Short mmCIF file of C-alpha atoms and ligand atoms in Angstrom, two decimals:
data_model
loop_
_atom_site.label_atom_id
_atom_site.label_comp_id
_atom_site.label_asym_id
_atom_site.label_seq_id
_atom_site.Cartn_x
_atom_site.Cartn_y
_atom_site.Cartn_z
CA UNK A 1 23.52 11.51 -62.55
CA UNK A 2 21.03 12.67 -59.86
CA UNK A 3 23.94 13.75 -57.76
CA UNK A 4 25.62 15.76 -60.70
CA UNK A 5 22.07 17.31 -61.43
CA UNK A 6 21.65 18.42 -57.82
CA UNK A 7 25.22 20.00 -57.93
CA UNK A 8 24.68 21.79 -61.29
CA UNK A 9 21.05 22.81 -60.35
CA UNK A 10 22.28 24.53 -57.32
CA UNK A 11 25.40 26.12 -58.52
CA UNK A 12 23.50 27.66 -61.56
CA UNK A 13 20.82 28.66 -59.61
CA UNK A 14 23.29 30.61 -57.34
CA UNK A 15 24.82 32.07 -60.46
CA UNK A 16 21.30 33.24 -61.69
CA UNK A 17 20.59 34.94 -58.38
CA UNK A 18 23.99 36.59 -58.32
CA UNK A 19 23.17 38.15 -61.84
CA UNK A 20 19.75 39.64 -61.05
CA UNK A 21 20.91 43.17 -60.85
CA UNK A 22 23.89 42.75 -63.26
CA UNK A 23 23.92 44.78 -66.58
CA UNK A 24 25.61 41.81 -68.43
CA UNK A 25 24.33 38.53 -67.40
CA UNK A 26 26.70 35.91 -68.53
CA UNK A 27 27.48 32.34 -67.15
CA UNK A 28 30.32 30.59 -68.55
CA UNK A 29 30.96 26.65 -67.96
CA UNK A 30 34.42 24.97 -68.86
CA UNK A 31 36.19 21.99 -68.25
CA UNK A 32 40.06 21.49 -67.75
CA UNK A 33 42.06 18.50 -67.55
CA UNK A 34 45.00 18.48 -65.22
CA UNK A 35 46.80 14.94 -65.61
CA UNK A 36 44.22 12.53 -64.00
CA UNK A 37 42.05 15.04 -62.58
CA UNK A 38 39.18 17.02 -64.13
CA UNK A 39 37.97 20.36 -63.16
CA UNK A 40 34.61 22.11 -64.07
CA UNK A 41 34.63 25.90 -63.73
CA UNK A 42 31.54 27.92 -63.43
CA UNK A 43 31.73 31.63 -63.76
CA UNK A 44 29.23 34.45 -63.84
CA UNK A 45 29.27 38.21 -64.29
CA UNK A 46 27.07 38.78 -61.09
CA UNK A 47 27.98 40.33 -57.79
CA UNK A 48 30.93 38.12 -57.22
CA UNK A 49 32.33 36.67 -54.01
CA UNK A 50 34.93 38.01 -51.52
CA UNK A 51 37.53 35.16 -51.87
CA UNK A 52 38.98 35.66 -48.52
CA UNK A 53 35.50 34.72 -46.86
CA UNK A 54 34.29 32.46 -49.50
CA UNK A 55 34.78 29.28 -47.28
CA UNK A 56 32.15 30.53 -44.84
CA UNK A 57 29.50 30.33 -47.60
CA UNK A 58 29.73 26.67 -47.46
CA UNK A 59 28.40 26.57 -43.85
CA UNK A 60 24.70 25.75 -43.27
CA UNK A 61 22.72 29.10 -43.20
CA UNK A 62 25.56 31.43 -44.22
CA UNK A 63 24.26 33.65 -47.01
CA UNK A 64 25.12 37.06 -48.18
CA UNK A 65 22.84 37.73 -51.17
CA UNK A 66 19.52 39.43 -50.83
CA UNK A 67 16.81 37.39 -52.54
CA UNK A 68 13.44 38.87 -53.18
CA UNK A 69 10.45 37.28 -51.21
CA UNK A 70 9.02 36.29 -54.82
CA UNK A 71 11.92 34.21 -55.60
CA UNK A 72 12.25 32.80 -52.15
CA UNK A 73 8.49 31.69 -52.34
CA UNK A 74 9.23 29.94 -55.62
CA UNK A 75 12.18 28.12 -54.03
CA UNK A 76 14.86 30.06 -56.09
CA UNK A 77 17.35 30.18 -53.20
CA UNK A 78 17.41 31.82 -49.76
CA UNK A 79 17.76 29.06 -47.36
CA UNK A 80 21.72 29.18 -47.19
CA UNK A 81 21.91 25.33 -47.44
CA UNK A 82 22.80 24.90 -51.08
CA UNK A 83 26.44 25.19 -51.05
CA UNK A 84 26.55 22.93 -47.92
CA UNK A 85 24.73 20.33 -49.80
CA UNK A 86 26.87 20.85 -53.06
CA UNK A 87 29.85 20.15 -50.94
CA UNK A 88 28.62 17.03 -49.24
CA UNK A 89 27.35 15.63 -52.43
CA UNK A 90 30.76 16.38 -54.23
CA UNK A 91 32.55 14.65 -51.42
CA UNK A 92 30.60 11.51 -52.06
CA UNK A 93 31.82 11.79 -55.67
CA UNK A 94 35.37 12.13 -54.53
CA UNK A 95 35.30 15.89 -55.69
CA UNK A 96 36.21 19.19 -54.12
CA UNK A 97 34.09 22.35 -54.57
CA UNK A 98 35.40 25.81 -53.76
CA UNK A 99 35.39 29.46 -55.25
CA UNK A 100 38.19 30.68 -56.97
N1 ATP B 1 27.59 32.71 -57.97
C1 ATP B 1 27.59 33.43 -56.76
N2 ATP B 1 27.89 34.51 -56.93
C2 ATP B 1 27.86 35.44 -55.72
N3 ATP B 1 27.54 34.98 -54.54
C3 ATP B 1 27.26 33.72 -54.43
C4 ATP B 1 27.33 32.80 -55.60
N4 ATP B 1 27.01 31.37 -55.31
C5 ATP B 1 27.00 31.48 -53.70
N5 ATP B 1 26.87 32.98 -53.44
C6 ATP B 1 27.00 33.29 -52.03
O1 ATP B 1 26.95 32.13 -51.15
C7 ATP B 1 25.92 32.24 -50.36
C8 ATP B 1 25.38 30.82 -49.95
O2 ATP B 1 24.85 30.09 -51.11
P1 ATP B 1 24.00 28.89 -50.90
O3 ATP B 1 23.59 28.29 -52.18
O4 ATP B 1 24.43 27.99 -49.83
O5 ATP B 1 22.48 29.62 -50.38
P2 ATP B 1 21.42 30.33 -51.19
O6 ATP B 1 21.66 30.12 -52.46
O7 ATP B 1 21.47 31.65 -50.32
O8 ATP B 1 20.22 29.32 -50.57
P3 ATP B 1 19.87 28.08 -50.96
O9 ATP B 1 19.92 27.11 -49.84
O10 ATP B 1 18.25 28.07 -51.27
O11 ATP B 1 20.60 27.44 -52.22
C9 ATP B 1 24.77 32.93 -51.06
O12 ATP B 1 23.65 33.40 -50.27
C10 ATP B 1 25.54 34.00 -51.80
O13 ATP B 1 25.74 35.03 -50.98
MG1 MG B 2 21.94 28.32 -53.53
#
């Protein structure tokens, strides 16, 4: 439970940060079943990600989004460690994480 909370908290905060300047602010969460495996898809209408470059975002301290000083001060993103941790925790749960 703690691990899944950390995963969703990180990913949803990323979505919220990506939506800051967007006119349409929507986050959609869906789940899908493929045989024995399950998939959770989290989509947002924010700035988006260059899929050719998205693997780099899982490396420590790699970050592209500008976040205001105020949000950083509140701990609402900005260190570039979130996705590194998400992938690490997901690995412990035998899950894979990626952008698509
Ligand atoms: N939903 C998203 N839409 C657009 N870009 C995203 C999204 N999620 C992640 N990113 C990009 O991936 C980068 C790395 O994300 P990551 O969560 O590792 O770091 P962070 O959010 O900047 O800081 P923190 O360590 O506090 O989470 C972000 O800076 C942003 O550029
Ligand atoms: Mg983050």
